[in-house]
XYZ file of C-alpha atoms in Angstrom:
758
model
C 31.216 -104.119 20.918
C 33.187 -106.522 23.077
C 35.173 -105.200 26.030
C 38.921 -105.195 25.405
C 41.426 -105.175 28.249
C 45.068 -104.238 27.833
C 48.239 -104.165 29.832
C 50.588 -101.904 27.881
C 54.148 -101.037 28.886
C 55.703 -98.098 26.990
C 59.475 -97.746 27.379
C 60.195 -94.074 26.811
C 63.962 -94.106 27.364
C 64.590 -96.821 24.768
C 61.962 -95.348 22.418
C 60.352 -98.770 22.132
C 56.830 -100.082 22.653
C 56.619 -103.583 24.117
C 53.205 -104.900 24.893
C 51.094 -107.825 25.813
C 47.578 -106.926 24.639
C 44.648 -109.206 25.360
C 41.816 -108.712 22.880
C 38.565 -110.600 22.693
C 38.158 -112.356 19.360
C 35.288 -110.184 18.125
C 36.091 -110.701 14.447
C 38.308 -112.972 12.412
C 39.910 -109.989 10.698
C 40.641 -106.730 12.511
C 43.306 -104.059 12.745
C 44.461 -102.593 16.065
C 46.318 -99.258 16.052
C 47.723 -97.146 18.913
C 47.838 -93.356 18.415
C 49.862 -91.192 20.814
C 50.657 -87.584 21.603
C 54.172 -86.215 22.034
C 55.786 -85.795 25.439
C 54.480 -82.200 25.349
C 51.007 -83.624 24.637
C 50.805 -82.497 21.018
C 48.578 -84.647 18.799
C 48.447 -85.280 15.055
C 52.209 -85.516 14.584
C 52.970 -87.569 11.491
C 54.119 -91.057 12.374
C 52.810 -91.031 15.952
C 50.955 -94.314 15.610
C 51.822 -97.966 16.076
C 50.023 -100.960 14.577
C 49.618 -104.142 16.609
C 50.253 -107.610 15.232
C 48.380 -110.788 16.055
C 50.493 -113.060 18.248
C 48.272 -116.008 19.036
C 45.180 -117.311 20.793
C 44.946 -117.660 24.567
C 44.063 -121.276 25.242
C 40.722 -121.886 26.882
C 39.437 -118.334 26.373
C 37.899 -116.124 23.712
C 40.944 -113.854 23.813
C 44.061 -113.374 21.705
C 47.526 -111.892 22.326
C 48.381 -108.870 20.162
C 51.857 -107.337 20.369
C 53.363 -103.953 19.577
C 57.063 -103.756 18.757
C 57.834 -100.425 17.154
C 59.871 -97.286 17.692
C 58.349 -94.249 19.380
C 59.138 -91.041 17.495
C 61.704 -88.585 18.840
C 58.880 -86.387 20.125
C 58.201 -88.881 22.938
C 54.833 -89.902 24.344
C 52.365 -88.512 26.914
C 48.847 -89.841 26.099
C 47.450 -92.481 23.779
C 44.253 -94.049 22.520
C 43.407 -97.214 20.573
C 41.514 -97.763 17.337
C 39.938 -101.013 16.159
C 38.946 -101.478 12.527
C 36.515 -104.326 11.853
C 34.877 -104.860 8.456
C 35.012 -101.197 7.534
C 33.814 -99.956 10.942
C 36.134 -98.192 13.392
C 35.820 -98.424 17.175
C 37.703 -96.019 19.403
C 38.919 -96.718 22.915
C 39.911 -93.322 24.285
C 39.107 -93.552 27.989
C 35.905 -91.584 27.640
C 37.541 -88.889 25.463
C 40.219 -88.318 28.128
C 42.811 -90.628 26.524
C 45.274 -92.693 28.560
C 48.066 -91.009 30.476
C 51.540 -92.575 30.367
C 52.979 -92.264 33.868
C 56.611 -92.502 35.019
C 57.949 -95.375 37.128
C 61.303 -97.089 37.642
C 61.896 -99.924 35.206
C 64.257 -100.926 32.435
C 62.946 -104.266 31.356
C 59.529 -105.714 31.731
C 58.051 -109.164 31.676
C 54.272 -109.285 31.839
C 52.403 -112.459 32.643
C 48.660 -112.944 32.753
C 47.554 -114.229 36.141
C 43.787 -114.216 35.910
C 41.009 -112.854 33.804
C 37.269 -112.846 33.475
C 35.389 -112.707 30.197
C 33.398 -109.772 28.883
C 30.893 -108.252 26.492
C 30.073 -104.699 25.514
C 28.273 -103.921 28.732
C 30.826 -105.061 31.288
C 34.459 -105.095 32.250
C 37.285 -107.556 31.927
C 39.503 -107.362 34.956
C 43.073 -108.563 34.446
C 45.794 -109.075 37.004
C 49.440 -109.142 35.914
C 52.766 -109.522 37.690
C 55.605 -107.344 36.371
C 59.235 -107.984 37.369
C 61.474 -104.941 36.906
C 64.949 -103.540 37.545
C 65.792 -99.882 38.176
C 65.887 -97.510 35.228
C 63.442 -94.646 34.655
C 60.858 -95.409 31.962
C 57.323 -94.430 31.180
C 54.880 -97.169 32.092
C 51.175 -97.039 31.372
C 49.028 -99.579 33.138
C 45.691 -98.975 31.530
C 42.149 -99.780 32.438
C 40.684 -99.463 28.997
C 37.191 -99.430 27.631
C 34.941 -101.186 25.185
C 34.394 -99.601 21.783
C 31.362 -98.037 23.464
C 33.689 -96.793 26.230
C 32.770 -99.194 29.024
C 35.656 -99.093 31.503
C 37.744 -101.902 32.956
C 40.252 -102.116 35.760
C 43.755 -103.553 35.702
C 45.629 -104.467 38.869
C 49.425 -104.666 38.610
C 51.837 -105.921 41.258
C 55.406 -104.605 40.688
C 58.372 -106.375 42.297
C 61.864 -104.818 42.148
C 65.118 -106.780 41.942
C 65.845 -105.860 45.581
C 62.767 -107.958 46.476
C 60.930 -104.948 47.863
C 57.308 -105.445 46.827
C 54.792 -102.701 46.265
C 51.283 -103.012 44.919
C 49.679 -100.385 42.744
C 45.998 -100.630 41.969
C 45.241 -98.618 38.862
C 41.545 -97.913 39.183
C 41.059 -94.437 37.839
C 37.495 -95.270 36.895
C 36.316 -97.401 39.796
C 32.781 -96.675 41.023
C 34.040 -95.679 44.468
C 36.023 -92.721 43.162
C 32.911 -90.754 42.282
C 30.395 -91.923 44.843
C 29.635 -90.649 48.291
C 30.772 -92.516 51.377
C 27.797 -91.313 53.377
C 25.272 -93.718 54.833
C 22.810 -95.040 52.287
C 19.088 -95.509 52.643
C 18.537 -99.106 53.683
C 15.707 -101.167 52.258
C 13.687 -102.011 55.317
C 9.926 -101.836 55.384
C 8.388 -98.975 57.266
C 6.279 -101.162 59.518
C 6.267 -98.613 62.316
C 4.995 -95.873 60.061
C 8.357 -94.169 59.620
C 10.555 -94.196 56.574
C 14.260 -94.812 56.315
C 16.013 -91.994 58.158
C 19.239 -91.808 56.182
C 18.629 -89.086 53.620
C 20.815 -89.882 50.589
C 23.523 -87.385 49.737
C 25.326 -88.570 46.603
C 28.404 -86.905 45.220
C 27.368 -84.215 42.744
C 28.787 -84.140 39.244
C 28.486 -82.150 36.023
C 27.498 -82.946 32.458
C 30.219 -84.619 30.446
C 31.690 -82.823 27.460
C 32.350 -83.920 23.890
C 30.750 -87.338 23.380
C 31.907 -88.809 26.684
C 29.699 -91.109 28.740
C 30.071 -92.470 32.251
C 31.479 -95.976 32.534
C 31.886 -96.389 36.265
C 29.492 -99.191 37.173
C 31.086 -102.298 35.690
C 32.223 -105.149 37.920
C 35.706 -105.070 39.392
C 37.190 -108.554 39.104
C 35.038 -111.083 40.939
C 32.664 -108.432 42.270
C 29.047 -109.497 41.723
C 26.833 -106.755 43.148
C 26.655 -103.054 43.918
C 27.189 -103.490 47.631
C 29.605 -100.634 48.301
C 28.648 -97.567 50.288
C 27.273 -94.873 48.023
C 25.440 -96.804 45.326
C 22.004 -96.490 46.925
C 22.664 -92.810 47.603
C 22.130 -92.219 43.889
C 18.514 -93.395 43.819
C 15.374 -91.278 44.366
C 15.857 -89.926 40.844
C 12.184 -89.406 39.900
C 11.046 -85.798 39.364
C 8.772 -84.462 42.067
C 5.534 -82.565 41.623
C 6.215 -79.111 40.283
C 9.196 -80.242 38.253
C 9.092 -79.577 34.515
C 9.776 -83.275 33.916
C 6.974 -84.510 36.161
C 4.009 -86.477 34.839
C 1.136 -87.737 36.959
C 1.977 -91.416 36.416
C 5.185 -90.805 38.411
C 3.009 -90.442 41.541
C 5.293 -89.300 44.384
C 8.157 -91.689 43.630
C 10.550 -88.870 44.489
C 9.548 -89.288 48.144
C 7.772 -92.613 48.544
C 7.881 -96.074 46.961
C 6.670 -99.509 47.986
C 4.692 -102.646 47.208
C 2.089 -104.947 48.745
C 2.929 -108.468 49.898
C 0.042 -110.971 50.134
C 0.290 -114.126 52.264
C -2.557 -116.683 52.305
C -3.634 -119.153 54.941
C -3.161 -122.842 54.135
C -6.691 -123.170 52.715
C -6.238 -119.940 50.721
C -9.519 -118.589 52.062
C -8.069 -115.557 53.865
C -4.928 -113.480 53.571
C -2.690 -110.928 55.247
C -1.523 -107.910 53.267
C 1.726 -106.215 54.303
C 2.800 -102.975 52.648
C 6.558 -102.537 52.410
C 7.024 -98.798 51.906
C 10.217 -96.754 51.695
C 10.576 -93.033 52.265
C 13.427 -90.793 51.183
C 13.183 -88.797 54.406
C 12.280 -89.463 58.028
C 8.623 -88.474 57.775
C 5.971 -90.917 59.086
C 4.039 -93.082 56.608
C 0.335 -93.860 56.986
C -1.587 -96.681 55.294
C -5.160 -97.028 54.089
C -6.778 -100.327 53.069
C -10.093 -100.478 51.236
C -10.647 -96.750 51.558
C -10.588 -96.784 55.361
C -9.004 -94.041 57.447
C -5.222 -94.172 57.218
C -3.269 -95.440 60.226
C 0.344 -96.233 61.042
C -0.243 -99.994 60.630
C 1.124 -101.411 57.391
C -0.715 -104.756 57.689
C -4.295 -105.726 56.948
C -6.110 -109.010 57.506
C -8.387 -109.863 54.601
C -11.269 -111.879 56.040
C -12.764 -115.027 54.583
C -15.661 -114.155 52.333
C -14.117 -110.942 51.027
C -14.730 -110.525 47.290
C -13.592 -108.033 44.705
C -10.449 -105.913 44.877
C -8.728 -104.190 47.774
C -7.371 -100.670 47.351
C -4.088 -99.847 49.096
C -2.705 -96.332 49.584
C 0.366 -95.140 51.503
C 0.847 -91.476 52.345
C 3.319 -89.094 53.953
C 0.930 -86.383 55.188
C 3.668 -83.888 56.059
C 4.840 -83.901 52.422
C 1.427 -84.415 50.828
C 2.995 -87.472 49.159
C 0.819 -90.381 48.043
C 1.582 -93.860 46.736
C -1.413 -95.640 45.209
C -0.704 -99.314 44.603
C -2.460 -101.457 42.017
C -5.726 -102.926 43.372
C -5.211 -106.343 44.925
C -7.086 -109.402 43.697
C -7.360 -112.607 45.699
C -6.972 -116.180 44.627
C -10.287 -117.412 46.018
C -12.159 -115.278 43.464
C -10.635 -117.014 40.433
C -12.600 -119.618 38.506
C -11.651 -123.180 39.354
C -10.262 -125.597 36.772
C -12.650 -128.522 37.080
C -12.697 -130.230 33.664
C -11.886 -133.866 34.412
C -9.783 -134.372 31.270
C -7.287 -131.751 32.458
C -6.433 -133.674 35.648
C -6.942 -130.539 37.778
C -5.098 -128.446 35.219
C -2.056 -130.717 34.956
C -2.825 -131.976 31.426
C -3.364 -128.991 29.173
C -3.199 -127.872 25.544
C -2.250 -124.188 25.599
C -2.569 -121.584 22.852
C 0.048 -118.834 22.911
C -1.669 -115.725 21.514
C 1.463 -113.774 20.694
C 0.800 -110.109 19.919
C -2.913 -110.232 20.723
C -4.397 -107.230 22.602
C -6.088 -108.238 25.847
C -9.594 -107.258 24.714
C -9.222 -109.505 21.675
C -7.993 -112.342 23.893
C -11.116 -111.978 26.034
C -13.347 -112.265 22.968
C -11.387 -115.251 21.644
C -11.808 -117.177 24.895
C -15.345 -118.177 23.898
C -14.001 -119.949 20.820
C -11.064 -121.449 22.716
C -13.444 -123.066 25.189
C -15.687 -124.482 22.488
C -12.717 -125.886 20.591
C -11.391 -127.680 23.671
C -8.211 -125.731 24.315
C -7.327 -125.976 28.009
C -5.497 -122.687 28.415
C -4.267 -119.496 26.812
C -0.937 -117.814 27.278
C -1.005 -114.038 26.901
C 1.740 -111.470 26.570
C 3.440 -110.053 28.496
C 1.712 -110.976 31.741
C 2.415 -114.720 31.659
C 5.999 -114.307 30.481
C 7.696 -113.970 33.855
C 10.863 -111.978 33.185
C 12.345 -112.238 36.656
C 16.081 -112.423 36.008
C 16.463 -108.925 34.573
C 14.831 -105.579 33.976
C 15.241 -103.417 30.865
C 18.435 -103.033 28.877
C 21.023 -100.450 29.815
C 20.245 -97.156 28.084
C 16.566 -98.027 27.552
C 15.007 -95.667 30.081
C 13.647 -92.184 30.754
C 16.932 -90.287 30.395
C 18.919 -88.739 27.561
C 21.600 -90.980 26.086
C 24.399 -90.984 23.581
C 26.958 -93.417 22.267
C 30.303 -92.493 20.711
C 30.859 -94.420 17.492
C 34.045 -93.640 15.629
C 34.053 -89.964 14.780
C 30.290 -89.626 15.240
C 28.066 -89.401 18.294
C 24.668 -91.077 18.328
C 21.984 -89.540 20.567
C 18.592 -90.837 21.664
C 15.950 -89.555 24.023
C 14.292 -91.331 26.907
C 10.821 -92.763 27.387
C 8.606 -94.033 30.184
C 7.413 -97.593 30.605
C 4.103 -98.700 29.093
C 2.420 -98.034 32.439
C 3.899 -94.534 32.508
C 6.355 -95.141 35.317
C 9.979 -94.048 34.978
C 13.013 -96.313 34.819
C 16.678 -95.410 35.176
C 19.899 -97.107 34.099
C 23.497 -95.896 34.171
C 24.463 -96.882 30.627
C 25.190 -94.375 27.855
C 24.461 -91.506 30.260
C 26.216 -88.153 30.171
C 23.973 -85.780 32.152
C 23.544 -85.796 35.947
C 20.144 -86.650 37.314
C 18.302 -83.405 38.002
C 17.001 -84.576 41.370
C 20.179 -86.019 42.879
C 22.849 -84.050 41.034
C 24.747 -87.331 40.655
C 25.343 -89.540 37.651
C 22.367 -91.836 36.997
C 21.967 -95.167 38.750
C 19.868 -98.274 38.273
C 16.404 -97.624 39.671
C 12.885 -98.830 38.946
C 10.781 -96.914 41.493
C 7.454 -98.557 40.635
C 8.784 -101.962 41.776
C 10.821 -100.624 43.647
C 14.351 -101.732 42.731
C 17.502 -99.710 43.355
C 21.193 -100.099 42.471
C 21.982 -102.731 45.100
C 19.192 -104.971 43.803
C 21.226 -105.747 40.676
C 24.342 -107.658 39.815
C 27.090 -105.270 38.813
C 27.473 -104.843 35.076
C 29.333 -107.811 33.618
C 29.377 -109.331 30.171
C 27.902 -112.731 29.482
C 30.424 -114.241 27.121
C 30.498 -117.899 28.142
C 27.459 -120.149 27.906
C 29.184 -122.967 29.779
C 30.446 -120.999 32.796
C 27.952 -121.014 35.709
C 29.397 -117.763 37.048
C 28.811 -115.989 33.740
C 25.346 -117.485 33.301
C 24.161 -116.386 36.729
C 25.929 -113.027 37.126
C 26.348 -111.799 33.547
C 24.128 -109.243 31.858
C 22.376 -111.065 29.004
C 22.660 -108.828 25.894
C 22.985 -105.787 28.135
C 19.846 -106.447 30.199
C 20.124 -105.195 33.781
C 20.583 -108.412 35.754
C 18.770 -108.769 39.068
C 20.693 -109.832 42.158
C 18.708 -112.995 42.838
C 20.989 -113.851 45.769
C 19.390 -110.901 47.598
C 16.574 -111.744 49.994
C 14.815 -108.514 49.076
C 14.913 -109.351 45.360
C 13.770 -112.919 45.972
C 10.854 -111.691 48.061
C 9.889 -109.042 45.528
C 9.895 -111.577 42.683
C 7.821 -113.977 44.778
C 5.208 -111.308 45.548
C 4.906 -110.551 41.829
C 4.329 -114.210 40.970
C 1.753 -114.544 43.750
C 0.013 -111.437 42.384
C -0.273 -113.135 38.976
C -1.908 -116.180 40.557
C -4.188 -113.959 42.651
C -5.379 -112.108 39.539
C -6.482 -115.425 38.063
C -3.582 -116.952 36.164
C -2.898 -120.638 36.672
C 0.814 -120.345 35.950
C 3.515 -118.672 33.913
C 6.638 -119.215 31.839
C 9.965 -118.172 33.403
C 11.978 -116.409 30.726
C 15.757 -117.010 30.506
C 15.609 -119.286 33.537
C 19.167 -120.573 33.097
C 20.351 -117.076 34.013
C 19.011 -117.650 37.528
C 20.973 -120.379 39.287
C 19.057 -123.465 40.477
C 19.701 -122.450 44.096
C 18.226 -119.003 43.515
C 15.240 -120.372 41.599
C 14.494 -122.862 44.353
C 14.636 -120.106 46.966
C 12.218 -117.968 44.937
C 9.746 -120.818 44.404
C 9.908 -121.593 48.112
C 8.913 -118.016 48.903
C 6.019 -118.330 46.447
C 4.946 -121.530 48.197
C 5.115 -119.894 51.623
C 2.925 -116.985 50.497
C 0.401 -119.425 49.038
C -0.101 -121.065 52.408
C 2.561 -123.759 52.092
C 1.696 -125.382 48.751
C 0.919 -124.597 45.127
C -2.705 -124.657 43.898
C -3.847 -127.862 42.190
C -3.904 -126.284 38.716
C -0.592 -124.443 39.085
C 2.037 -125.031 36.406
C 5.150 -123.175 35.386
C 7.817 -123.924 32.843
C 11.393 -122.749 32.817
C 13.004 -121.597 29.596
C 16.326 -123.439 29.737
C 17.618 -123.197 26.196
C 20.463 -125.659 25.795
C 22.731 -127.143 23.187
C 26.464 -127.521 23.653
C 26.109 -126.718 27.356
C 23.721 -129.642 27.920
C 26.171 -131.491 30.188
C 26.370 -128.557 32.588
C 22.661 -127.755 32.533
C 21.137 -131.224 32.415
C 23.164 -134.345 31.766
C 25.982 -134.328 34.307
C 26.044 -133.694 38.025
C 26.675 -130.066 38.954
C 25.211 -127.293 41.060
C 24.036 -125.658 37.821
C 21.948 -128.650 36.728
C 18.257 -127.867 36.055
C 17.198 -131.502 36.103
C 18.321 -133.506 39.129
C 20.059 -130.762 41.122
C 17.136 -128.361 40.800
C 14.867 -131.134 42.078
C 17.139 -131.579 45.088
C 17.199 -127.915 46.051
C 13.466 -127.521 45.474
C 12.919 -130.359 47.937
C 15.431 -128.934 50.415
C 13.478 -125.668 50.291
C 10.357 -127.421 51.525
C 8.567 -128.008 48.216
C 6.718 -131.324 48.122
C 7.176 -133.979 45.448
C 3.654 -133.229 44.200
C 4.457 -129.553 43.775
C 7.866 -130.224 42.208
C 6.029 -132.065 39.415
C 4.244 -128.782 38.603
C 7.558 -127.042 37.848
C 8.262 -128.006 34.238
C 11.217 -127.468 31.912
C 10.597 -126.081 28.431
C 11.877 -128.753 26.054
C 14.196 -126.806 23.760
C 15.475 -130.173 22.475
C 12.048 -130.949 20.971
C 11.414 -132.126 18.298
C 14.854 -132.974 16.890
C 17.159 -133.850 19.805
C 15.005 -135.093 22.678
C 15.881 -136.434 25.134
C 18.992 -134.311 24.936
C 20.973 -136.487 27.346
C 20.292 -139.631 25.313
C 17.834 -140.956 27.875
C 15.131 -139.488 30.088
C 16.880 -138.059 33.166
C 13.492 -136.642 34.148
C 10.244 -138.177 32.848
C 8.507 -136.537 29.855
C 5.775 -135.320 32.218
C 8.254 -132.715 33.510
C 8.638 -131.098 30.088
C 6.585 -128.682 27.985
C 6.767 -129.212 24.227
C 5.799 -127.168 21.181
C 6.644 -126.831 17.501
C 7.695 -123.237 16.755
C 8.060 -120.654 19.519
C 7.952 -116.854 19.460
C 11.736 -116.460 19.791
C 12.386 -118.411 16.599
C 10.420 -115.900 14.553
C 13.180 -113.281 14.733
C 16.379 -114.115 12.909
C 19.299 -114.782 15.220
C 17.288 -114.625 18.429
C 17.284 -118.336 19.259
C 19.741 -121.176 18.837
C 16.988 -123.798 18.961
C 17.506 -126.214 16.084
C 14.494 -128.171 14.824
C 16.060 -129.186 11.518
C 13.591 -131.056 9.342
C 11.527 -132.101 12.382
C 9.702 -128.790 12.816
C 8.680 -125.602 11.044
C 8.595 -121.905 11.970
C 5.484 -120.702 10.181
C 6.283 -117.051 9.507
C 9.832 -117.928 8.426
C 9.178 -120.932 6.160
C 5.684 -119.722 5.124
C 4.746 -123.345 4.457
C 1.254 -123.922 5.846
C 1.046 -127.614 4.925
C 4.345 -128.475 6.616
C 3.531 -126.401 9.676
C 0.088 -127.962 10.053
C 1.598 -131.453 9.850
C 4.062 -130.725 12.657
C 1.320 -129.263 14.867
C -0.849 -132.331 14.313
C 2.136 -134.564 15.119
C 2.624 -132.642 18.371
C -0.661 -134.123 19.607
C -0.662 -137.527 17.911
C 2.844 -138.808 18.637
C 3.123 -141.507 21.312
C 6.860 -141.602 22.069
C 6.559 -139.526 25.230
C 3.806 -138.927 27.788
C 4.063 -135.136 27.889
C 1.192 -133.434 29.695
C 1.641 -129.788 28.633
C 1.701 -128.899 24.937
C 1.836 -125.408 23.403
C 0.729 -124.055 20.044
C 1.976 -120.657 18.844
C -0.633 -118.429 17.210
C 1.180 -115.292 16.112
C 1.306 -112.782 13.240
C 3.450 -112.276 10.150
C 6.185 -109.659 9.860
C 6.488 -107.091 7.100
C 8.850 -107.659 4.189
C 10.814 -104.526 5.166
C 11.576 -105.991 8.600
C 8.815 -104.326 10.635
C 7.837 -106.754 13.390
C 5.839 -104.758 15.925
C 2.467 -106.085 17.044
C -0.344 -105.281 14.542
C -2.268 -103.590 17.376
C -2.017 -100.100 15.880
C 0.707 -98.916 18.236
C 3.459 -99.618 15.697
C 1.761 -97.803 12.821
C 4.047 -95.030 11.559
C 1.057 -92.972 10.429
C 0.652 -91.907 14.057
C 4.302 -90.899 14.468
C 4.729 -87.317 15.760
C 8.483 -87.181 16.430
C 11.021 -84.849 14.850
C 13.224 -87.440 13.141
C 12.537 -88.346 9.529
C 9.527 -90.627 9.218
C 11.336 -92.473 6.439
C 13.257 -94.338 9.121
C 10.084 -95.695 10.704
C 9.216 -99.330 9.954
C 5.451 -99.455 10.073
C 3.120 -102.242 11.129
C -0.457 -101.284 10.303
C -3.373 -102.163 12.552
C -5.083 -105.500 12.000
C -7.810 -106.955 14.233
C -6.692 -110.019 16.158
C -10.203 -111.246 16.909
C -12.317 -112.027 13.858
C -15.331 -114.138 14.808
C -15.639 -116.198 11.624
C -11.957 -116.500 10.705
C -10.509 -119.888 9.808
C -7.074 -121.097 10.807
C -3.959 -119.986 8.907
C -5.689 -116.740 7.920
C -2.252 -115.381 7.054
C -2.735 -116.910 3.598
C -5.511 -115.487 1.400
C -6.247 -117.089 -1.974
C -2.852 -118.747 -1.881
C -0.975 -115.501 -1.168
C 1.018 -114.855 2.020
C -0.144 -111.703 3.833
C 2.123 -109.242 5.619
C 1.139 -108.017 9.087
C -1.643 -110.586 9.479
C -2.559 -112.793 12.430
C -1.966 -116.497 11.759
C -4.750 -118.011 13.958
C -3.120 -121.435 13.854
C -5.275 -122.522 16.799
C -8.415 -122.258 14.623
C -7.264 -124.896 12.134
C -9.682 -127.828 12.312
C -7.027 -130.506 11.693
C -5.015 -129.238 14.651
C -8.107 -128.807 16.824
C -9.221 -132.394 16.305
C -5.704 -133.746 16.874
C -5.646 -131.828 20.151
C -9.099 -133.069 21.108
C -8.044 -136.655 20.487
C -5.050 -136.194 22.806
C -7.288 -134.691 25.490
C -9.837 -137.510 25.129
C -12.583 -135.409 23.536
C -14.733 -136.376 20.556
C -13.997 -134.824 17.172
C -15.894 -131.689 16.227
C -16.740 -129.663 13.135
C -16.268 -126.086 12.027
C -20.013 -125.518 12.089
C -20.240 -126.748 15.683
C -17.599 -124.200 16.646
C -19.401 -121.348 14.890
C -17.002 -121.211 11.948
C -17.857 -121.320 8.247
C -18.116 -124.862 6.912
C -15.285 -124.028 4.518
C -12.831 -123.966 7.441
C -10.796 -127.176 7.452
């Protein structure tokens, strides 16, 4: 499913096909075939197909040249499509079931040269510019902006120069986003501080449901475009059903008319705070605000006095529409329990247990044991996994979707988020939104994010290109526009909310897909909202997975360096040296390749280390290589080896790391089922219409068991499927951790465990 871009010249008069086809190297062996209709647009004529031949690789890229050189039949040519056969699977590129039209221009001979290109994946475009020098004979020339095998469109720009030196430029962009969007004024994202909403009512261009198995592919990047900043994109938001609609559910609130969020800013001592509600209305009706249940007024700010305890309710309303937005209750940082154990150095030296797949109620029960054992912290999912570079994947939302695949058409229905709020993406969509009448757009109204808060859809096909890393959509995940001040502020308010609830820190997922400059700007906004500094016990670690791209990301000087350059821009954004030390890097080079640059560019105290991590549990999901220096428990199923590596994590003395993680997870099923064993992935509760035989079930298993020993995934020497591992309860690991923290050794009995636990 890699995007394929072509520049094809079809010479009708000479009955020849001469092309220069650029194809991403998606497979070592593949067959490319062009099928065409006659000049009277009749299909299925015997012999109306041409097979391409491999010509050679394009140096420095992941692309190859493929050439056609064959005779067009006497019936001529009008339309064509392309077929790709890879390992028994066929992919069709037919311009969204419309096929490609061969248009008439003046030319007799053609030389095509590649001027520039950008790389692609299945969810983005590859834009190619070519210069064509021609003379003056009538031919049929098709300059095509083709699609991925899943029909994602691309755009080709061709400059044609005649022999008389008259130059004309033709931009072939039959599928550009601007051809189907409205040019009317969009709703701007400004807070309604005066009590009125945005007064530009969106009016997107209406459309109709696509036929056959077509899908819209109009939102990919055009060349070096990075964001949806053109007029018309934001017109397509406000897609949530309103009350009274057949699609409405109560968890949608009144997102059709009103969205917003609360922004908390603390004083320097973090003993009082100001709450500002940034609300957005679809129409020009006034917005009123209520804090703590008080009478609503037009003021969107509230001063939280020193001494306030508990939570603060926040409600925004549009009385004229009977529309209400109830925000999550606000917690405040002064209510959280302080970290005052001397051995933790104010929370800066910690042994953390990652309870992967544990329900929150079970985590709460387990905290008693964690404290007794001496663990300094617990990482819970998903709250502490700060996914701030992207939202959900394209096509994973509330709408109906389909995907053409060869001669078949795969359909799937939509779903809400876990919290019951809707989400919208433009991928794999074929029906207009019922509220706007337009094709769907990126929108997450509970945040709220709209189309212009995202980078335009672009593949991420190079792990050593800073542009791709920052702007590309990682495996189709909708990539946030972290250059945007609105997006930076919204991310910062979310992180401050986590700290206000009571968390001491968080992990930043896929951090290398947010440039160092953008990360520094976000952390600066967090600092500002926290009164100018981070709390004493604050820590965060950035997931910067690296291997062959280590020089770019760490070892050599660049503006995409997460070691020295990130330090520089953090400092230039007003973050003190003390607070910079609290921003750690996850050590993906541990335990086999550290320090990855051959020497310590940053001291070990700036890194977080662990043996196995949650990503390594799923085959193909992580390129982290531990070799013989580490063990992934649920993959190797070798308890003795895994225990030894966890003990070594705490007893080794070749680096003064101050944050160490231990993964306590669960085993997968032999049939591939890997959902949490919390009962929500148990197929016995399935009520859908598709065959239950396709459901991979994970039965319920309790995470918290008061008297369980460590490595409970093995019973009487037999590995258990769908069982929690409880690695953190192993006494050998506990005492190794306690020695590192400076605590005395303990026993199973002292921790309330059976004496048989070792």
